[in-house]
Short mmCIF file of C-alpha atoms and ligand atoms in Angstrom, two decimals:
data_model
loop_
_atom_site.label_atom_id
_atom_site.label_comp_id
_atom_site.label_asym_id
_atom_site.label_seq_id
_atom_site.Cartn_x
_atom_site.Cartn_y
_atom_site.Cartn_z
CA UNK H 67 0.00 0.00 0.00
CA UNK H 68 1.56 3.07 -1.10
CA UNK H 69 0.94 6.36 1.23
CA UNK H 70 0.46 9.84 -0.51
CA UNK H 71 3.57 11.87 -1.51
CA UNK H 72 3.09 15.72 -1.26
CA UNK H 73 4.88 15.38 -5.02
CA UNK H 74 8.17 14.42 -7.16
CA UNK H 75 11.04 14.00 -4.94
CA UNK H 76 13.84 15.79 -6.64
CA UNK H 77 17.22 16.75 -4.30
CA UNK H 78 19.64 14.43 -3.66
CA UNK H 79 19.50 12.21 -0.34
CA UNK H 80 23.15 13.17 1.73
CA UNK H 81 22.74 9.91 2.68
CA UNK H 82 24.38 6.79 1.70
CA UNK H 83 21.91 3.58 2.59
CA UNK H 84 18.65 3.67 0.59
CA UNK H 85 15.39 2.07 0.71
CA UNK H 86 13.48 1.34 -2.61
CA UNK H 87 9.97 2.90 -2.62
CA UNK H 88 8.94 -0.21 -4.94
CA UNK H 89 9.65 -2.91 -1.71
CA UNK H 90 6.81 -4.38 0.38
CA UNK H 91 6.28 -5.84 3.58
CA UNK H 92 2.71 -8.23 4.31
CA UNK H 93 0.44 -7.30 6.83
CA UNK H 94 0.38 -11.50 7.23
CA UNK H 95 2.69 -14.13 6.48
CA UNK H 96 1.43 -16.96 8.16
CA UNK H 97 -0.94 -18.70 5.38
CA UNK H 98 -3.43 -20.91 6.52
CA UNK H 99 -3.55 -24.00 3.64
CA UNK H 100 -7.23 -23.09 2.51
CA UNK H 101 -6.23 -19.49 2.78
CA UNK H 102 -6.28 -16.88 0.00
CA UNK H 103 -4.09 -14.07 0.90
CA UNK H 104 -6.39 -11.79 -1.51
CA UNK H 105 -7.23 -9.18 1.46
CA UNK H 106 -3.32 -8.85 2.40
CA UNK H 107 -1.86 -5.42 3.30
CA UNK H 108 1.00 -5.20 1.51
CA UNK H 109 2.94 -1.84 3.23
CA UNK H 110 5.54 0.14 2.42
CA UNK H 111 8.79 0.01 3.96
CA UNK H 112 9.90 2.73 6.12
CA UNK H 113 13.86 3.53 5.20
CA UNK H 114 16.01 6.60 3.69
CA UNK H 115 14.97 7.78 0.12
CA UNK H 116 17.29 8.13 -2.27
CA UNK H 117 15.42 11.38 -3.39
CA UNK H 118 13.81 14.12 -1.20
CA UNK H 119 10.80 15.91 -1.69
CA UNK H 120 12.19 18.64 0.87
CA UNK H 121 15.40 20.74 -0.15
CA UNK H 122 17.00 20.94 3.97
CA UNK H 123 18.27 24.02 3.74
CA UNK H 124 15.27 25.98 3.64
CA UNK H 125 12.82 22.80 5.02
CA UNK H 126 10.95 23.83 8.44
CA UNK H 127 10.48 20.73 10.79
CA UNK H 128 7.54 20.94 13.78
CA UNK H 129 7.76 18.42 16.70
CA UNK H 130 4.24 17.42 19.06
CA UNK H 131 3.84 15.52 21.79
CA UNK H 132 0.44 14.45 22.49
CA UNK H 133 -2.06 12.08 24.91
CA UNK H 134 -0.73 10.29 27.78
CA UNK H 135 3.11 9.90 29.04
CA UNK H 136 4.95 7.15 27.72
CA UNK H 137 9.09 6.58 28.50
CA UNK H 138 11.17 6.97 25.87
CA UNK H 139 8.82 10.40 24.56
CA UNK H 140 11.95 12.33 25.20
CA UNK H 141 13.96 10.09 23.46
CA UNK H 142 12.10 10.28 20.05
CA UNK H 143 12.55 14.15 19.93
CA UNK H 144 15.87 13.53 20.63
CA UNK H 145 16.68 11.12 17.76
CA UNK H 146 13.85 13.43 15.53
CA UNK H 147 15.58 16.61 16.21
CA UNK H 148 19.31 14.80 15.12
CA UNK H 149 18.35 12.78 12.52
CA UNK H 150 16.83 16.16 10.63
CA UNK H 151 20.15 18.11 12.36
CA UNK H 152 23.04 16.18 11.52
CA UNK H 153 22.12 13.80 8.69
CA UNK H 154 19.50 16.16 6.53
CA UNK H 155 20.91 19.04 7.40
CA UNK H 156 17.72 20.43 8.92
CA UNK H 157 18.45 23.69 11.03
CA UNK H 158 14.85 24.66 12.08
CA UNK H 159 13.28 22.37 14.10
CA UNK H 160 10.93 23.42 16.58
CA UNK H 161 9.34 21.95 19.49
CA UNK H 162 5.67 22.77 19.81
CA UNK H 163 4.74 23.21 23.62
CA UNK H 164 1.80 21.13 25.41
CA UNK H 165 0.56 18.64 23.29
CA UNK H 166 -2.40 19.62 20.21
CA UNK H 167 -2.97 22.71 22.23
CA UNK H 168 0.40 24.38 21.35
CA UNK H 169 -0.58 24.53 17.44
CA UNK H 170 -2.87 27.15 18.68
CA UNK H 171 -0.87 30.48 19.12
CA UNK H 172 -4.09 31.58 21.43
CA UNK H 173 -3.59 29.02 23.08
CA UNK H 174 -0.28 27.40 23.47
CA UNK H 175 2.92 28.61 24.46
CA UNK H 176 5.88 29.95 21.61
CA UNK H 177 7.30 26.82 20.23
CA UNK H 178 10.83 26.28 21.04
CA UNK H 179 13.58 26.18 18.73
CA UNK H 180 15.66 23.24 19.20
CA UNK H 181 19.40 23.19 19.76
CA UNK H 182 22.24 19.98 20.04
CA UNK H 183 22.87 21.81 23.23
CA UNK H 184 18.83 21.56 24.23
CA UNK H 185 18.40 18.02 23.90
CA UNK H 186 21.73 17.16 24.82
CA UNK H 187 20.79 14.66 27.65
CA UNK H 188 16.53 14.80 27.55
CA UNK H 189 16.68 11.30 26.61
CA UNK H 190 17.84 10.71 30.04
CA UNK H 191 14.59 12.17 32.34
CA UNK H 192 11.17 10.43 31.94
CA UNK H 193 8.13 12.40 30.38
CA UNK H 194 8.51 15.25 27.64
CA UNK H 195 10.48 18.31 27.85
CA UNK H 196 7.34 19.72 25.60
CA UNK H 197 4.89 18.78 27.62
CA UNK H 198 1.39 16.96 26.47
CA UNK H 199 -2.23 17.32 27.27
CA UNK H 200 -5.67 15.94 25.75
CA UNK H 201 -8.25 17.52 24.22
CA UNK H 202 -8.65 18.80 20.70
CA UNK H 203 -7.45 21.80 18.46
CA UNK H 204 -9.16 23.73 15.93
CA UNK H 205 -7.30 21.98 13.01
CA UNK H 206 -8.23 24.66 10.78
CA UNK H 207 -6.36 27.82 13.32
CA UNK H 208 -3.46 25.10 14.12
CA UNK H 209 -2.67 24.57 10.12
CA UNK H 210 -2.68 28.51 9.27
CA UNK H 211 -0.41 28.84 12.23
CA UNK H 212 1.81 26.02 10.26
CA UNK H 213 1.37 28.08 7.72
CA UNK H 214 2.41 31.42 8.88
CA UNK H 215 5.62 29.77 10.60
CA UNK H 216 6.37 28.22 7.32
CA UNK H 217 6.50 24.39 9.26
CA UNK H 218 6.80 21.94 6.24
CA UNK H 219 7.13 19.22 8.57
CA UNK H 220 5.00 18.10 11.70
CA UNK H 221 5.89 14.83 13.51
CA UNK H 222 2.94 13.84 15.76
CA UNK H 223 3.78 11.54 18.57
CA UNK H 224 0.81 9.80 20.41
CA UNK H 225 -1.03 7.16 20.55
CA UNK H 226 -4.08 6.72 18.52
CA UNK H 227 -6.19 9.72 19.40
CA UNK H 228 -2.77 11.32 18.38
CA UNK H 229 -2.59 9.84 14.96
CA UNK H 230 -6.27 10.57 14.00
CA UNK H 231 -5.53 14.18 14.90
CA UNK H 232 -2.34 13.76 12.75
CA UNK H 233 -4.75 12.60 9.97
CA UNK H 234 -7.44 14.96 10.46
CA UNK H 235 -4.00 18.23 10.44
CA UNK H 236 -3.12 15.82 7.35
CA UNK H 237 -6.25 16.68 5.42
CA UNK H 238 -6.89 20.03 6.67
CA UNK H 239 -3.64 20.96 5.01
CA UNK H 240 -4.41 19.13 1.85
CA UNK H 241 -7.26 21.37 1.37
CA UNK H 242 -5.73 24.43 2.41
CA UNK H 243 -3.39 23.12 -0.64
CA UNK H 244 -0.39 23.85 1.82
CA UNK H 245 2.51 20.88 1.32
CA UNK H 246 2.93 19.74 4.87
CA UNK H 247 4.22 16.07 5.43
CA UNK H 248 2.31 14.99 8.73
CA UNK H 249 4.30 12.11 9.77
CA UNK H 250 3.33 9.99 13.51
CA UNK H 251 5.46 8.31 15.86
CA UNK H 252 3.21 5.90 17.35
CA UNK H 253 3.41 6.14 21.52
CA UNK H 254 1.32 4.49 24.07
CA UNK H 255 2.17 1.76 27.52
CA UNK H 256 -1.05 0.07 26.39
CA UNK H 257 0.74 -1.13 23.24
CA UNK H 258 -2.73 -1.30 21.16
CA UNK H 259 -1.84 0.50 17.97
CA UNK H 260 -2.59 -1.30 15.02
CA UNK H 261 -0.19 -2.42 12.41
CA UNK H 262 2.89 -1.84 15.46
CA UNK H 263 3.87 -4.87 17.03
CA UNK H 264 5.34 -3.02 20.03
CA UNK H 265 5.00 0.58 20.51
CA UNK H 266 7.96 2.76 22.41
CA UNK H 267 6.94 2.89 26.02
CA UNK H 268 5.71 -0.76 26.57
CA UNK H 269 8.83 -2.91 27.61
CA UNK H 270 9.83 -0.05 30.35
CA UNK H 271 6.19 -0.11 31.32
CA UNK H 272 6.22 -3.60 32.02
CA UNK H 273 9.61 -3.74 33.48
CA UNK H 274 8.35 -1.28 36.02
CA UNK H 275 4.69 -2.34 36.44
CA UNK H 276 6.69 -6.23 37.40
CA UNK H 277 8.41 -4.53 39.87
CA UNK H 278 5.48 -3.65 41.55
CA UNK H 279 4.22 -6.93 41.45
CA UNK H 280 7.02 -8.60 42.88
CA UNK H 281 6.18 -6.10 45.67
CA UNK H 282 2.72 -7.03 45.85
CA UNK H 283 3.63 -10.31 46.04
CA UNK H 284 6.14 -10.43 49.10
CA UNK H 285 3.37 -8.16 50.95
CA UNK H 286 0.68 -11.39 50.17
CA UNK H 287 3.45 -14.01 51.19
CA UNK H 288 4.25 -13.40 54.43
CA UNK H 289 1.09 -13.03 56.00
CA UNK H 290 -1.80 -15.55 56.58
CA UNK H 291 -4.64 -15.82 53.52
CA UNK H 292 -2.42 -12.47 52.48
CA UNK H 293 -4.27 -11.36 49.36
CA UNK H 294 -2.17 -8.32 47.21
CA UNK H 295 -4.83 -6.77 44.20
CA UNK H 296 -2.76 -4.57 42.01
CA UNK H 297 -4.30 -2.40 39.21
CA UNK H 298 -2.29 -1.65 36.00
CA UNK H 299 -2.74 0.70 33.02
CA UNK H 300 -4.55 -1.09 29.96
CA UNK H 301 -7.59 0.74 28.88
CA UNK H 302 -9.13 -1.09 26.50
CA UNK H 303 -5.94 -4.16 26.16
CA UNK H 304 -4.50 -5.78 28.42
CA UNK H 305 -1.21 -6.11 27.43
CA UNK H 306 0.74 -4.73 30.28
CA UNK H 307 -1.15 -6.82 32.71
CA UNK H 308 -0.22 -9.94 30.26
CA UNK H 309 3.23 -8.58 30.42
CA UNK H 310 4.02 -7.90 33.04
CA UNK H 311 2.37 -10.77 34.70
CA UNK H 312 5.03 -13.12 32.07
CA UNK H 313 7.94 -11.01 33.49
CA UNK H 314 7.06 -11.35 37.03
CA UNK H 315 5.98 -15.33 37.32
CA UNK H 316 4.37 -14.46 40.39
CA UNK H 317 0.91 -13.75 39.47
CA UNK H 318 -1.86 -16.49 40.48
CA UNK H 319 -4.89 -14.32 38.38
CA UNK H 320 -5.36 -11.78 35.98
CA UNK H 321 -8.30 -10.03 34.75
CA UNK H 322 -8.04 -8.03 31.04
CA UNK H 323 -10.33 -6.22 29.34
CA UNK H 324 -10.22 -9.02 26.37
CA UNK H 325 -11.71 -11.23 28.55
CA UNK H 326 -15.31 -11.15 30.22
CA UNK H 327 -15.59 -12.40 33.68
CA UNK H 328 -18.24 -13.39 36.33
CA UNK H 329 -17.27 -12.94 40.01
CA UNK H 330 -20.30 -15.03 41.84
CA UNK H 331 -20.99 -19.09 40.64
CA UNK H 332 -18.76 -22.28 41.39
CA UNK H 333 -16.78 -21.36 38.22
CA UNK H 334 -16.43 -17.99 39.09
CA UNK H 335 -13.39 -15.53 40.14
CA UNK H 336 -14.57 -15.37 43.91
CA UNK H 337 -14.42 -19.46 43.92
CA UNK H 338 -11.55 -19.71 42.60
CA UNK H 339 -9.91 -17.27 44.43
CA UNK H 340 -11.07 -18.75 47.28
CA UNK H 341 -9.64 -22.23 46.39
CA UNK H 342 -6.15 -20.62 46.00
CA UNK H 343 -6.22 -19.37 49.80
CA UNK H 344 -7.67 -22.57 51.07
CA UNK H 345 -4.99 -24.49 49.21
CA UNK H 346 -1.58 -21.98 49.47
CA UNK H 347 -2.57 -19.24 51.82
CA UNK H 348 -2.05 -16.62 49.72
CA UNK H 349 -2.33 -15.05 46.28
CA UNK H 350 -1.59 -12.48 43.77
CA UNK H 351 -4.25 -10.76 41.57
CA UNK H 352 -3.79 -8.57 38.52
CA UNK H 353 -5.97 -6.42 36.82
CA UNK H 354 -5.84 -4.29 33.74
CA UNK H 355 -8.03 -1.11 34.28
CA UNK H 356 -10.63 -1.57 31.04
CA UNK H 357 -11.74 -5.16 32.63
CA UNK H 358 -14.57 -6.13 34.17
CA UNK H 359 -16.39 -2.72 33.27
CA UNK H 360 -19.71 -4.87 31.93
CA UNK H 361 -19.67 -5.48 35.72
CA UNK H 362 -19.69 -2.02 36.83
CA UNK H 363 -22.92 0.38 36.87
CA UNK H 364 -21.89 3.39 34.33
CA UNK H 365 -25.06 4.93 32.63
CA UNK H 366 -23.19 8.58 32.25
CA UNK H 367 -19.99 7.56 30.09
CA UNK H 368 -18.07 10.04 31.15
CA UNK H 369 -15.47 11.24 28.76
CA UNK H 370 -12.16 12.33 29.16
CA UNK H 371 -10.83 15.83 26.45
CA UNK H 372 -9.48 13.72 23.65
CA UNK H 373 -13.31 12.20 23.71
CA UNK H 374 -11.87 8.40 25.39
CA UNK H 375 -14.41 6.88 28.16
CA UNK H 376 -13.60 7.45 31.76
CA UNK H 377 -13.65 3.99 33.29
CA UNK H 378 -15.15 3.17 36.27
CA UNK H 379 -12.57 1.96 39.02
CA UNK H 380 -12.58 -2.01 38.76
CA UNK H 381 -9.79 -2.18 41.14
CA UNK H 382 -11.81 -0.39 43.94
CA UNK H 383 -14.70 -2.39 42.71
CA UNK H 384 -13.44 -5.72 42.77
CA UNK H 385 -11.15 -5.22 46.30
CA UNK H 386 -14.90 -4.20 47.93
CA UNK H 387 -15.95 -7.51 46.29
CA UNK H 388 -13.49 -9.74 47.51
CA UNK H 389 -13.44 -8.26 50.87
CA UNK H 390 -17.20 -8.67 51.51
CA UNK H 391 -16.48 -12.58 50.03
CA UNK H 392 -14.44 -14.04 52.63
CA UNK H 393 -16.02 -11.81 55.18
CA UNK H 394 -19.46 -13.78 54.11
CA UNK H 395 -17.21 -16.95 53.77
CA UNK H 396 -15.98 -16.21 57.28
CA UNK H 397 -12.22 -17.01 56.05
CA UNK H 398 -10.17 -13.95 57.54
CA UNK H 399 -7.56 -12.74 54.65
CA UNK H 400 -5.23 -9.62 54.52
CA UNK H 401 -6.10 -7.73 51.33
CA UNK H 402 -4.48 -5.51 50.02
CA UNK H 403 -4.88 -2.99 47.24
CA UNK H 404 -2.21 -1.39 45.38
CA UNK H 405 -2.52 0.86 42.50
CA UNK H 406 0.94 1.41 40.58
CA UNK H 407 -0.94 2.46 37.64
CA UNK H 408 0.59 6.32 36.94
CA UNK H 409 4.28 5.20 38.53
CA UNK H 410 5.06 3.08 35.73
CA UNK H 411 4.75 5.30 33.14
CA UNK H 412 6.36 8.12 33.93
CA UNK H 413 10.08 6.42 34.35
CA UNK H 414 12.34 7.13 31.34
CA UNK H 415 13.40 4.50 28.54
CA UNK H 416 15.07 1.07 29.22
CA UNK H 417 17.37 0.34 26.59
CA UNK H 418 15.47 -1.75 24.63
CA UNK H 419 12.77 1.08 24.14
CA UNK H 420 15.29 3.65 23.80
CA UNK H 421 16.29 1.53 20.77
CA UNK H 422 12.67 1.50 19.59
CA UNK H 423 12.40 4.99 19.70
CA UNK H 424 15.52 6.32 18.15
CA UNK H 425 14.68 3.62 15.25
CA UNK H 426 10.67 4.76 15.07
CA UNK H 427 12.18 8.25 15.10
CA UNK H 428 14.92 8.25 12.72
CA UNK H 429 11.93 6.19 9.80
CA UNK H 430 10.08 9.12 10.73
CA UNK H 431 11.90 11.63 9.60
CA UNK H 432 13.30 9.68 6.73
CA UNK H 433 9.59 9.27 5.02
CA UNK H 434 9.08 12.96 6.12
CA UNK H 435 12.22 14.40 4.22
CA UNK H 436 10.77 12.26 1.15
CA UNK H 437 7.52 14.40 0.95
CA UNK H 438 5.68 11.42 2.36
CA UNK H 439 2.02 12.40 4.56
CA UNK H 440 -0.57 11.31 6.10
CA UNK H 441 1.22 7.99 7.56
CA UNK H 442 2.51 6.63 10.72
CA UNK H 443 5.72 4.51 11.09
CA UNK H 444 4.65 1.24 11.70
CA UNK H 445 6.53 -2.21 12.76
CA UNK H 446 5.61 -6.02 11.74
CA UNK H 447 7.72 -9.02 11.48
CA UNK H 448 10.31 -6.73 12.57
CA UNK H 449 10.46 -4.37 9.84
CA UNK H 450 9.37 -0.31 9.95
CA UNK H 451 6.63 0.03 7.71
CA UNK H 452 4.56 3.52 6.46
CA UNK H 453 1.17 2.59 7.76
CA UNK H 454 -1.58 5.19 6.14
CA UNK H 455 -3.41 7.11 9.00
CA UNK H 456 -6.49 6.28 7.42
CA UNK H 457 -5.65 3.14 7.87
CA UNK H 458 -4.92 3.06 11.21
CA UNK H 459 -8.43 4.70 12.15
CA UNK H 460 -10.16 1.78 11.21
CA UNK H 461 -8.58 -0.80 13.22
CA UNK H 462 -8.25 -1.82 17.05
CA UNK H 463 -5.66 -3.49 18.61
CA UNK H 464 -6.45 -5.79 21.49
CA UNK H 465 -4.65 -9.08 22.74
CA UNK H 466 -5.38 -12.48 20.75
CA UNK H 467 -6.68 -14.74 23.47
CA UNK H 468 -6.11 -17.71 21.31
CA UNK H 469 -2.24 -16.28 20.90
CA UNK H 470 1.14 -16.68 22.42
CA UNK H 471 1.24 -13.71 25.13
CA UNK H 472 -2.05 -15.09 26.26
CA UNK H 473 -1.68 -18.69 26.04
CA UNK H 474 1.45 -18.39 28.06
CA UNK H 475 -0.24 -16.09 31.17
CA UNK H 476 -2.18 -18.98 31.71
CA UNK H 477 0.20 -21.40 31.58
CA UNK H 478 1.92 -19.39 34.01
CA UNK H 479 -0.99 -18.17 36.26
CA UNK H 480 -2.53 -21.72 36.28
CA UNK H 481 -5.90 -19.89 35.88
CA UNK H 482 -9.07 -21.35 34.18
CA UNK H 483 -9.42 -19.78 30.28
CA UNK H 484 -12.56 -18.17 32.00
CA UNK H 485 -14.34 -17.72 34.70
CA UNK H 486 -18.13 -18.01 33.36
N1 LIG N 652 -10.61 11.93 16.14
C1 LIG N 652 -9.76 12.90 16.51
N2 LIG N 652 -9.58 13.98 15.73
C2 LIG N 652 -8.73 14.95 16.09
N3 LIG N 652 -7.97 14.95 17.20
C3 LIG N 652 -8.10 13.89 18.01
C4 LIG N 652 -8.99 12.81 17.73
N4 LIG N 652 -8.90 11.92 18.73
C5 LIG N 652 -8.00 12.41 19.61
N5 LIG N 652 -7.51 13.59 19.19
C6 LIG N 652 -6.54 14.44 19.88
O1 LIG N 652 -5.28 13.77 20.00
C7 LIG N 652 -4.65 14.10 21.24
C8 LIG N 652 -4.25 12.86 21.97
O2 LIG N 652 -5.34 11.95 22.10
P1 LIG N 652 -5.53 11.04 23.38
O3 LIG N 652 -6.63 10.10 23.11
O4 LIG N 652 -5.64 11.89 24.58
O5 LIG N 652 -4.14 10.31 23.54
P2 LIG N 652 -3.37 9.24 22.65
O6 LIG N 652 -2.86 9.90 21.46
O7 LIG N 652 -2.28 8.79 23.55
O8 LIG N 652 -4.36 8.15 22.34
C9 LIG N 652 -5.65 14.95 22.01
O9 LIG N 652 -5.25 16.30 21.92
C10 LIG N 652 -6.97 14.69 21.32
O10 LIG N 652 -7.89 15.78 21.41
O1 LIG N 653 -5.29 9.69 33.44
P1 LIG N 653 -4.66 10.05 32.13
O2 LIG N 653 -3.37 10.71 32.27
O3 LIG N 653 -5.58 10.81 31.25
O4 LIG N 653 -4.32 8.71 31.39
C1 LIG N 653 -4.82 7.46 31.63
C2 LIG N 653 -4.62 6.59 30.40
O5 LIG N 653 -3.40 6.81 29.78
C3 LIG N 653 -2.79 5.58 29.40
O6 LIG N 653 -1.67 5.36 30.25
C4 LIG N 653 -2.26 5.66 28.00
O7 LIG N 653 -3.27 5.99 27.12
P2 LIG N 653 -2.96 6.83 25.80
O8 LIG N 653 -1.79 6.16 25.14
O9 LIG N 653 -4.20 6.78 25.00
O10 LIG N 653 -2.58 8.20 26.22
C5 LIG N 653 -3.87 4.53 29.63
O11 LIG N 653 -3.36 3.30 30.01
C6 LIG N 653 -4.70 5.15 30.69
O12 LIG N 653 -6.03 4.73 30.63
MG1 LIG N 654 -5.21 6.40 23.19
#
């Protein structure tokens, strides 16, 4: 699947590794033997160009960081802003300030202009330097500001409300006729972006969220019926419960959005639960913030600003529950609730991610610097791929329960499949 070029790429690349435009990379490559591959993605891959749509010298490059924090955010400006620097030649780059917001010049802050000296050692503090926030932008006001501060280039780095915003700047500026290349850098812990195997952010959030439930688990071991409940991030995946739960080896349930549950019944959570104090006198419980929310009274749907539900607080819900159980049961247990949810997120890169990111970043701006738009970088089968934001819009990425991450959580938990 190509992705839209803002025209014929013409100056020279100063590089010296090229990428044909002409290779492609499919979505699947696992074939089934009564398969036909007919509806198969075939995408782009992401790589230098041996031609550039943007001459450096006079190219503008914008930089926004949008949606939740994510480790390794830093990092990607980094490796954006020195890519463009030192191997385009880019000299204006400029940070935009506060997420979406700071497109607005009524609302946002100047951008910054960015320096070797400015993001000399970001890379090494969690969060963004720019700062982020939620909530949308008048993509009309934020493109004629792009306009006026002759930005050619605008990397958006987010998660998915991110990207459609990147899409919906993408279009504005096609009909404003104005050639900006809207490129995304695809951010989020909850690792649920489509077409992206493993966004930046994930590994370090996992690393840290197993941490906590080693923690949890000492605190359940050495008591009697010593019970530890620990919440993690995972809004509508559960993919950092999954992995972190695989990292740790210590976890006896989990509970992800993916996967319905009933709490009351002989096959239930409750039961089982109870079982696993009878039998070992303690137990660790994990769950990913989107679960269990069929469970949970919410009429309202609250919203958050970038428009995604407020969930209603399983982990309160179900420590009530369990607490009322055994208190009905009349089996005395210490339970404990911990909530690590905003503390593993906010860290900066392990390496692994910080590889991610300088790798996501660096694609970035080579499809950028080709007059590419409209696109994310993207990564299957472990190659960078241009992923069309339209694309991206119409997919969701949640964990395959009949796949490996999930298969193995149960092998390690010991749990049932379900608990119906
Ligand atoms: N459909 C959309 N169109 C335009 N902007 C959007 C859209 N969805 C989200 N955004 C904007 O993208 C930014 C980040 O979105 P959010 O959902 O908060 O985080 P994330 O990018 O991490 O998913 C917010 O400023 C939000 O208003
Ligand atoms: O409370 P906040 O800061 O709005 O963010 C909470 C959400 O942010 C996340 O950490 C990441 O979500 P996004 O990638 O969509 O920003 C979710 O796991 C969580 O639901
Ligand atoms: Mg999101």
């Amino acid at each position: 699947m190509q992705v839209t070029t803002l025209g014929e790429a013409l100056y020279p690349s100063p590089l010296r590794y090229f990428v044909s435009d002409s290779l492609r990379l499919a979505e699947r490559i696992i074939q089934r033997p009564d398969e036909k591959m007919t509806d198969n993605i075939a995408f782009e891959l992401a790589g230098p160009r041996e031609k550039l749509f943007f001459d450096a010298k006079t190219t503008r490059a914008g930089i926004v960081t949008c949606g939740g924090l994510s480790p390794g955010l830093n990092d990607v400006i980094r490796s954006l802003f020195l890519e463009l620097h030192h191997a385009y030649g880019v000299s204006q780059v400029y940070g935009f300030q506060g997420g979406y917001r700071g497109l607005d010049p009524h609302l946002g802050k100047e951008p910054l202009l960015l320096t070797p000296e400015l993001v000399d050692d970001v890379h090494k503090k969690g969060g963004t330097f720019l700062g982020t926030s939620r909530g949308p932008v008048d993509t009309a006001v934020a493109v004629q500001n792009l306009i006026d501060k002759q930005i050619n280039i605008l990397f958006v780095v987010g998660g998915d409300g991110t990207q459609r915003g990147g899409y919906e700047l993408y279009k504005e500026a096609k009909r404003q006729n104005y050639p900006l290349a809207v490129v995304g850098v695809p951010k989020t812990i909850d690792n649920d972006i489509p077409f992206v195997s493993q966004t930046f952010g994930y590994l370090t959030a996992i690393e840290e969220a197993a941490k906590a439930l080693d923690r949890a688990h000492v605190e359940a071991r050495c008591v009697n019926n010593g019970i530890s409940l620990v919440k993690l991030m995972g809004r509508n995946a559960g993919f950092i419960a999954a992995g972190a739960t695989l990292a740790s080896q210590e976890v006896n349930f989990i509970l992800v959005p993916e996967v319905p549950f009933k709490l009351e019944g002989p096959n239930g959570f409750l039961a089982a639960l109870k079982k696993r104090i009878l039998d070992r006198g303690h137990a660790l419980v994990v769950v990913a913030e989107g679960a269990g929310q069929e469970l949970l009274q919410n009429n309202t749907q609250l919203k958050d600003a970038s428009g995604n539900i407020l969930l209603n607080d399983i982990g309160q819900y179900l420590s009530t529950r369990i607490k009322t159980f055994f208190e009905d049961e009349d089996i005395p247990v210490h339970l404990r609730y911990m909530d690590p949810s905003y503390l593993i997120r906010s860290t900066r890169a392990n390496a692994v991610d910080s590889v991610l990111c300088d790798l996501f970043a660096r694609n970035a701006v080579h499809a950028a610097m080709a007059g590419k738009t409209g696109l994310i970088i993207g990564k299957l089968h472990d190659k960078y791929i241009h992923v069309p934001s339209e694309l991206l819009a119409s997919r969701k990425r949640v964990m395959e329960t009949d796949g490996m991450l999930w298969q193995g959580v149960l092998a390690s938990t010991g749990q049932p499949a379900s608990f119906y």
